Amino acid sequence: MKTLLITRPIAEAVIDQARELFDVTVSETGALDEAAAEQALQSYDAILPTLGDLFSAQAFAGAAGNMRCKMLGNFGVGYNHIDVAAAKQAGVLVSNTPDVLTDATADIAMTLILATARRAGEGERLVRSGNWGGFGPKDLLGTHVTGKTVGIVGMGRIGQAIARRCHFGFGMNVVFYNRSAKTVDFPATQLPTLADTMGAADFVVVATPGGAATTHLIDSAALSAMKPSSIFVNISRGEVVDEPALVAALEAGQIAGAGLDVYENEPVVPDALKAMDHCVLLPHLGSATVETRQAMGQMALDNIIAWSNGNAPAQSV
Ligand code: DGY
């Protein structure tokens, strides 16, 4: 029987199915650092890793010579924690879990847009503090979302799902920035530059993939294109944003607020962000619904089963 390491506990039904086909180890010790990733590559035929497991070029280089693993069936659409070029060179297939988390992640973007615009975090903290004095006509006034302009950075599957919600649900005008020309089946205008998009939007939402091509795409220059009344939302990867530049823009009042689900050095969240009431901060909840996490686990396992049967995984990257 082939050995399979599942690097974090996932839906039990998926683990049960895996146990019928593989000799399964489920790791409960948290994300694999580089040394643990190297060790895992030498010890298992297949691995079902997820965010934070450091399958870096160094991990592959360290495992070389004693490499056992042939398949990384990633749990997650994002795979910036895996050096895919190094994996390919080492003869290791990599797959991911697109589509099944698109709606859940788009919903988290909407949660952040609404929570930031309507000061829901502050309001919730006020109620829990016991200091709420009752309804006040001028208390905790936020900003309207309906009818405003959203600027989507990265019009892939998730960007489009967010744009649809904004357009059809909230009557918003949609503009977007995407590296390649993109035609979508709802009203939306592609703008030529990132700065044009950031500058036109009342709400900027980042939905690009992570990785080297987008690291610090949102830097101080990009943020300086935003209007002081605009809100910045990131549901993609923390590394896409230069976090100190975002903190500086918020502290200087250069932008009106931020809704963040992801951070540059998760799980570390800068104290400066935590100290600011006009930030809504979530702990990487994009795909966190029971249904979505079950579907992600199933897709990751299905890819590993395909590989095990000698077929190409449906979601190879
Ligand atoms: C992914 O799948 O990449 C998500 O970030 C997990 O929520």
Tab-separated table of C-alpha atoms and ligand atoms in Angstrom:
chain	number	residue	atom	x	y	z
A	1	MET	CA	0.000	0.000	0.000
A	2	LYS	CA	1.307	3.493	-0.821
A	3	THR	CA	1.910	5.804	2.107
A	4	LEU	CA	0.087	9.145	2.330
A	5	LEU	CA	0.782	12.004	4.731
A	6	ILE	CA	-2.114	14.391	5.371
A	7	THR	CA	-0.393	17.358	6.982
A	8	ARG	CA	-3.362	18.659	8.993
A	9	PRO	CA	-6.627	17.064	10.193
A	10	ILE	CA	-9.306	17.519	7.480
A	11	ALA	CA	-12.904	16.267	7.068
A	12	GLU	CA	-13.210	12.801	8.602
A	13	ALA	CA	-15.138	11.355	5.664
A	14	VAL	CA	-12.198	12.222	3.397
A	15	ILE	CA	-9.666	10.721	5.807
A	16	ASP	CA	-11.795	7.556	6.094
A	17	GLN	CA	-11.873	7.186	2.316
A	18	ALA	CA	-8.113	7.786	2.140
A	19	ARG	CA	-7.534	5.044	4.728
A	20	GLU	CA	-9.270	2.504	2.478
A	21	LEU	CA	-6.738	3.164	-0.287
A	22	PHE	CA	-3.530	4.278	1.401
A	23	ASP	CA	-1.471	3.777	4.526
A	24	VAL	CA	-2.418	7.161	5.993
A	25	THR	CA	-0.655	9.336	8.562
A	26	VAL	CA	-2.465	12.485	9.704
A	27	SER	CA	-0.111	15.034	11.219
A	28	GLU	CA	-1.524	17.062	14.117
A	29	THR	CA	1.542	19.185	14.858
A	30	GLY	CA	0.703	22.195	12.664
A	31	ALA	CA	2.323	23.492	9.496
A	32	LEU	CA	5.485	21.732	8.268
A	33	ASP	CA	8.599	23.872	8.371
A	34	GLU	CA	11.248	23.381	5.694
A	35	ALA	CA	13.012	20.578	7.595
A	36	ALA	CA	9.744	18.731	8.207
A	37	ALA	CA	8.751	19.163	4.552
A	38	GLU	CA	12.124	17.725	3.468
A	39	GLN	CA	11.656	14.783	5.833
A	40	ALA	CA	8.108	14.206	4.535
A	41	LEU	CA	9.335	14.164	0.914
A	42	GLN	CA	11.732	11.379	1.901
A	43	SER	CA	9.195	9.384	3.915
A	44	TYR	CA	5.873	9.262	2.023
A	45	ASP	CA	4.762	8.297	-1.491
A	46	ALA	CA	2.193	11.081	-1.562
A	47	ILE	CA	1.445	14.116	0.579
A	48	LEU	CA	-1.750	16.117	1.021
A	49	PRO	CA	-0.314	19.444	2.228
A	50	THR	CA	-1.913	22.825	2.778
A	51	LEU	CA	-1.140	26.492	3.400
A	52	GLY	CA	1.945	27.116	5.484
A	53	ASP	CA	3.677	23.798	4.716
A	54	LEU	CA	7.040	24.952	3.382
A	55	PHE	CA	7.730	22.845	0.296
A	56	SER	CA	10.428	25.275	-0.796
A	57	ALA	CA	13.235	24.770	-3.313
A	58	GLN	CA	15.489	24.089	-0.297
A	59	ALA	CA	13.171	21.350	0.979
A	60	PHE	CA	13.267	19.638	-2.442
A	61	ALA	CA	17.047	20.106	-2.680
A	62	GLY	CA	17.504	18.634	0.819
A	63	ALA	CA	15.358	15.602	-0.020
A	64	ALA	CA	17.140	14.937	-3.323
A	65	GLY	CA	18.979	11.645	-3.385
A	66	ASN	CA	16.465	10.086	-1.006
A	67	MET	CA	13.248	11.382	-2.571
A	68	ARG	CA	10.257	9.084	-2.089
A	69	CYS	CA	7.333	11.412	-2.754
A	70	LYS	CA	5.818	11.563	-6.230
A	71	MET	CA	2.631	13.533	-5.610
A	72	LEU	CA	1.625	16.677	-3.677
A	73	GLY	CA	-2.178	16.941	-3.721
A	74	ASN	CA	-2.534	20.402	-2.227
A	75	PHE	CA	-5.568	21.289	-0.098
A	76	GLY	CA	-6.206	24.831	-1.348
A	77	VAL	CA	-6.373	26.718	-4.601
A	78	GLY	CA	-3.316	28.766	-3.658
A	79	TYR	CA	-0.004	26.921	-3.712
A	80	ASN	CA	2.544	29.670	-3.128
A	81	HIS	CA	3.937	27.543	-0.262
A	82	ILE	CA	5.073	24.952	-2.846
A	83	ASP	CA	7.937	25.650	-5.239
A	84	VAL	CA	6.294	24.091	-8.271
A	85	ALA	CA	9.385	24.424	-10.482
A	86	ALA	CA	11.491	22.573	-7.886
A	87	ALA	CA	8.742	19.943	-7.532
A	88	LYS	CA	8.667	19.383	-11.294
A	89	GLN	CA	12.424	19.096	-11.431
A	90	ALA	CA	12.264	16.499	-8.655
A	91	GLY	CA	9.586	14.571	-10.567
A	92	VAL	CA	6.830	15.407	-8.085
A	93	LEU	CA	3.341	16.176	-9.437
A	94	VAL	CA	1.422	19.044	-7.838
A	95	SER	CA	-2.352	19.579	-7.892
A	96	ASN	CA	-4.670	22.110	-6.212
A	97	THR	CA	-8.373	22.665	-5.466
A	98	PRO	CA	-9.812	25.419	-7.682
A	99	ASP	CA	-13.533	26.234	-8.157
A	100	VAL	CA	-14.864	24.581	-4.999
A	101	LEU	CA	-13.896	27.549	-2.814
A	102	THR	CA	-14.765	30.381	-5.197
A	103	ASP	CA	-18.159	31.223	-3.668
A	104	ALA	CA	-17.028	30.937	-0.043
A	105	THR	CA	-14.040	33.208	-0.721
A	106	ALA	CA	-16.149	35.755	-2.608
A	107	ASP	CA	-18.547	35.772	0.347
A	108	ILE	CA	-15.672	36.635	2.683
A	109	ALA	CA	-14.746	39.553	0.409
A	110	MET	CA	-18.332	40.812	0.716
A	111	THR	CA	-18.195	40.284	4.488
A	112	LEU	CA	-15.088	42.476	4.639
A	113	ILE	CA	-16.502	45.162	2.328
A	114	LEU	CA	-19.677	45.425	4.377
A	115	ALA	CA	-18.062	45.045	7.796
A	116	THR	CA	-15.479	47.723	7.055
A	117	ALA	CA	-17.895	50.145	5.384
A	118	ARG	CA	-20.496	49.755	8.133
A	119	ARG	CA	-18.045	49.651	11.035
A	120	ALA	CA	-19.351	46.273	12.165
A	121	GLY	CA	-16.160	45.356	14.046
A	122	GLU	CA	-16.266	48.557	16.067
A	123	GLY	CA	-19.991	48.136	16.715
A	124	GLU	CA	-19.561	44.579	17.882
A	125	ARG	CA	-16.748	45.555	20.214
A	126	LEU	CA	-18.916	48.371	21.606
A	127	VAL	CA	-21.826	46.047	22.400
A	128	ARG	CA	-19.545	43.478	24.030
A	129	SER	CA	-17.824	46.173	26.099
A	130	GLY	CA	-21.100	47.008	27.836
A	131	ASN	CA	-20.607	50.682	26.967
A	132	TRP	CA	-23.260	51.027	24.294
A	133	GLY	CA	-25.618	53.827	25.329
A	134	GLY	CA	-28.422	53.064	22.861
A	135	PHE	CA	-29.351	54.333	19.396
A	136	GLY	CA	-27.798	57.647	18.419
A	137	PRO	CA	-28.556	59.410	15.095
A	138	LYS	CA	-24.894	60.275	14.616
A	139	ASP	CA	-23.252	57.231	16.166
A	140	LEU	CA	-20.911	54.925	14.246
A	141	LEU	CA	-21.845	56.303	10.846
A	142	GLY	CA	-20.328	54.277	8.072
A	143	THR	CA	-20.334	54.605	4.333
A	144	HIS	CA	-22.889	53.344	1.820
A	145	VAL	CA	-21.927	50.312	-0.283
A	146	THR	CA	-24.849	50.167	-2.714
A	147	GLY	CA	-24.158	52.086	-5.915
A	148	LYS	CA	-20.466	52.667	-5.223
A	149	THR	CA	-17.549	51.586	-7.437
A	150	VAL	CA	-15.606	48.416	-6.698
A	151	GLY	CA	-12.147	47.941	-8.223
A	152	ILE	CA	-11.144	44.316	-8.496
A	153	VAL	CA	-7.437	43.561	-8.805
A	154	GLY	CA	-7.182	40.141	-10.476
A	155	MET	CA	-10.261	39.103	-12.452
A	156	GLY	CA	-9.898	35.333	-12.167
A	157	ARG	CA	-12.615	33.009	-10.869
A	158	ILE	CA	-12.748	34.565	-7.413
A	159	GLY	CA	-12.469	38.137	-8.717
A	160	GLN	CA	-15.404	37.494	-11.039
A	161	ALA	CA	-17.493	35.957	-8.251
A	162	ILE	CA	-16.883	39.056	-6.123
A	163	ALA	CA	-17.686	41.358	-9.044
A	164	ARG	CA	-20.966	39.524	-9.721
A	165	ARG	CA	-22.013	39.885	-6.096
A	166	CYS	CA	-21.118	43.586	-6.155
A	167	HIS	CA	-22.925	44.262	-9.429
A	168	PHE	CA	-26.043	42.114	-9.086
A	169	GLY	CA	-26.378	42.280	-5.310
A	170	PHE	CA	-25.370	45.864	-4.547
A	171	GLY	CA	-25.815	47.729	-7.843
A	172	MET	CA	-22.128	48.610	-7.844
A	173	ASN	CA	-20.136	49.859	-10.768
A	174	VAL	CA	-17.326	47.352	-11.449
A	175	VAL	CA	-13.882	48.300	-12.739
A	176	PHE	CA	-10.949	45.938	-12.747
A	177	TYR	CA	-7.261	45.448	-13.363
A	178	ASN	CA	-5.979	42.204	-14.860
A	179	ARG	CA	-2.611	41.453	-16.444
A	180	SER	CA	-4.191	40.018	-19.610
A	181	ALA	CA	-7.288	41.268	-21.443
A	182	LYS	CA	-10.397	39.689	-19.938
A	183	THR	CA	-13.960	39.507	-21.196
A	184	VAL	CA	-16.620	38.861	-18.564
A	185	ASP	CA	-20.352	38.137	-18.899
A	186	PHE	CA	-21.566	41.018	-16.717
A	187	PRO	CA	-21.065	44.785	-16.869
A	188	ALA	CA	-17.481	45.608	-15.877
A	189	THR	CA	-14.768	47.831	-17.294
A	190	GLN	CA	-11.151	46.724	-17.550
A	191	LEU	CA	-8.867	49.695	-16.873
A	192	PRO	CA	-5.370	49.925	-18.342
A	193	THR	CA	-3.373	50.246	-15.127
A	194	LEU	CA	-3.415	49.224	-11.498
A	195	ALA	CA	-3.277	52.896	-10.485
A	196	ASP	CA	-6.320	53.699	-12.662
A	197	THR	CA	-8.259	50.934	-10.925
A	198	MET	CA	-7.140	51.816	-7.404
A	199	GLY	CA	-7.928	55.476	-8.093
A	200	ALA	CA	-11.400	54.896	-9.539
A	201	ALA	CA	-12.636	52.604	-6.779
A	202	ASP	CA	-14.477	53.292	-3.536
A	203	PHE	CA	-13.618	49.713	-2.576
A	204	VAL	CA	-10.451	48.026	-3.854
A	205	VAL	CA	-10.533	44.231	-3.586
A	206	VAL	CA	-7.376	42.204	-4.229
A	207	ALA	CA	-8.088	38.743	-5.674
A	208	THR	CA	-4.853	37.829	-7.471
A	209	PRO	CA	-2.941	34.593	-6.916
A	210	GLY	CA	0.067	34.824	-4.593
A	211	GLY	CA	3.635	33.977	-5.579
A	212	ALA	CA	6.628	35.793	-7.005
A	213	ALA	CA	4.709	37.500	-9.840
A	214	THR	CA	2.417	39.389	-7.462
A	215	THR	CA	4.583	39.885	-4.370
A	216	HIS	CA	4.179	43.502	-3.207
A	217	LEU	CA	2.070	44.355	-6.248
A	218	ILE	CA	0.226	46.615	-3.816
A	219	ASP	CA	2.979	48.916	-2.587
A	220	SER	CA	2.978	52.488	-1.334
A	221	ALA	CA	2.747	53.824	-4.903
A	222	ALA	CA	-0.349	51.720	-5.616
A	223	LEU	CA	-1.950	52.693	-2.317
A	224	SER	CA	-1.247	56.362	-2.948
A	225	ALA	CA	-3.505	56.176	-6.022
A	226	MET	CA	-6.519	55.444	-3.764
A	227	LYS	CA	-8.958	58.121	-2.639
A	228	PRO	CA	-8.864	59.065	1.077
A	229	SER	CA	-12.495	57.886	1.298
A	230	SER	CA	-11.735	54.435	-0.151
A	231	ILE	CA	-11.549	51.088	1.583
A	232	PHE	CA	-8.960	48.399	0.826
A	233	VAL	CA	-9.810	44.684	1.007
A	234	ASN	CA	-7.440	41.722	0.586
A	235	ILE	CA	-8.669	38.125	0.370
A	236	SER	CA	-5.806	36.777	-1.771
A	237	ARG	CA	-2.405	36.343	-0.135
A	238	GLY	CA	-0.721	38.582	2.403
A	239	GLU	CA	2.471	38.827	0.385
A	240	VAL	CA	0.623	40.621	-2.443
A	241	VAL	CA	0.522	43.668	-0.181
A	242	ASP	CA	3.504	45.521	1.251
A	243	GLU	CA	2.088	45.376	4.790
A	244	PRO	CA	4.167	48.223	6.304
A	245	ALA	CA	3.083	50.421	3.363
A	246	LEU	CA	-0.565	49.547	4.074
A	247	VAL	CA	-0.141	50.351	7.774
A	248	ALA	CA	1.455	53.686	6.835
A	249	ALA	CA	-1.381	54.548	4.433
A	250	LEU	CA	-3.982	53.736	7.105
A	251	GLU	CA	-2.156	55.647	9.833
A	252	ALA	CA	-1.736	58.686	7.592
A	253	GLY	CA	-5.440	58.703	6.685
A	254	GLN	CA	-4.447	58.234	3.071
A	255	ILE	CA	-7.192	55.587	2.842
A	256	ALA	CA	-10.364	55.169	4.907
A	257	GLY	CA	-10.039	51.601	6.119
A	258	ALA	CA	-9.020	48.042	5.391
A	259	GLY	CA	-10.655	44.639	5.536
A	260	LEU	CA	-8.087	41.850	5.620
A	261	ASP	CA	-8.365	38.069	5.604
A	262	VAL	CA	-4.681	37.430	4.863
A	263	TYR	CA	-1.340	38.725	6.156
A	264	GLU	CA	2.262	38.785	5.070
A	265	ASN	CA	3.554	36.556	7.902
A	266	GLU	CA	0.549	34.519	9.033
A	267	PRO	CA	-0.361	33.977	11.795
A	268	VAL	CA	1.464	37.154	12.827
A	269	VAL	CA	-0.745	40.231	12.462
A	270	PRO	CA	1.016	43.562	13.028
A	271	ASP	CA	0.014	45.252	16.301
A	272	ALA	CA	-0.417	48.480	14.333
A	273	LEU	CA	-3.280	46.898	12.371
A	274	LYS	CA	-4.870	45.498	15.528
A	275	ALA	CA	-4.738	48.943	17.099
A	276	MET	CA	-6.744	50.565	14.294
A	277	ASP	CA	-10.510	50.577	14.656
A	278	HIS	CA	-11.022	51.195	10.945
A	279	CYS	CA	-9.548	47.780	10.088
A	280	VAL	CA	-11.569	44.572	10.081
A	281	LEU	CA	-9.239	41.624	10.588
A	282	LEU	CA	-10.182	37.996	9.903
A	283	PRO	CA	-8.026	34.881	10.421
A	284	HIS	CA	-7.812	33.591	6.817
A	285	LEU	CA	-11.448	32.463	6.694
A	286	GLY	CA	-11.884	32.625	2.894
A	287	SER	CA	-12.734	28.968	2.378
A	288	ALA	CA	-13.867	28.228	5.930
A	289	THR	CA	-17.285	26.658	5.504
A	290	VAL	CA	-17.980	23.024	6.355
A	291	GLU	CA	-19.179	22.368	2.810
A	292	THR	CA	-16.198	24.038	1.147
A	293	ARG	CA	-13.544	22.430	3.320
A	294	GLN	CA	-15.155	19.016	2.733
A	295	ALA	CA	-15.136	19.648	-1.039
A	296	MET	CA	-11.514	20.817	-0.938
A	297	GLY	CA	-10.464	17.671	0.931
A	298	GLN	CA	-12.350	15.468	-1.508
A	299	MET	CA	-10.800	17.188	-4.519
A	300	ALA	CA	-7.297	16.967	-3.068
A	301	LEU	CA	-7.806	13.257	-2.369
A	302	ASP	CA	-9.360	12.607	-5.797
A	303	ASN	CA	-6.245	14.078	-7.395
A	304	ILE	CA	-4.029	11.802	-5.308
A	305	ILE	CA	-6.187	8.784	-6.201
A	306	ALA	CA	-5.920	9.673	-9.899
A	307	TRP	CA	-2.133	9.807	-9.600
A	308	SER	CA	-2.094	6.525	-7.678
A	309	ASN	CA	-4.105	4.890	-10.466
A	310	GLY	CA	-1.646	6.110	-13.062
A	311	ASN	CA	-3.875	8.898	-14.366
A	312	ALA	CA	-3.234	12.617	-14.618
A	313	PRO	CA	-4.757	14.479	-11.651
A	314	ALA	CA	-7.687	16.605	-12.916
A	315	GLN	CA	-6.361	19.743	-11.231
A	316	SER	CA	-2.631	19.538	-11.988
A	317	VAL	CA	-0.761	22.836	-11.745
B	1	DGY	C1	-6.719	28.689	-0.691
B	1	DGY	O1	-7.299	27.646	-0.963
B	1	DGY	O2	-5.728	29.064	-1.271
B	1	DGY	C2	-7.302	29.530	0.384
B	1	DGY	O3	-6.535	30.624	0.685
B	1	DGY	C3	-7.620	28.732	1.624
B	1	DGY	O4	-8.681	29.402	2.193
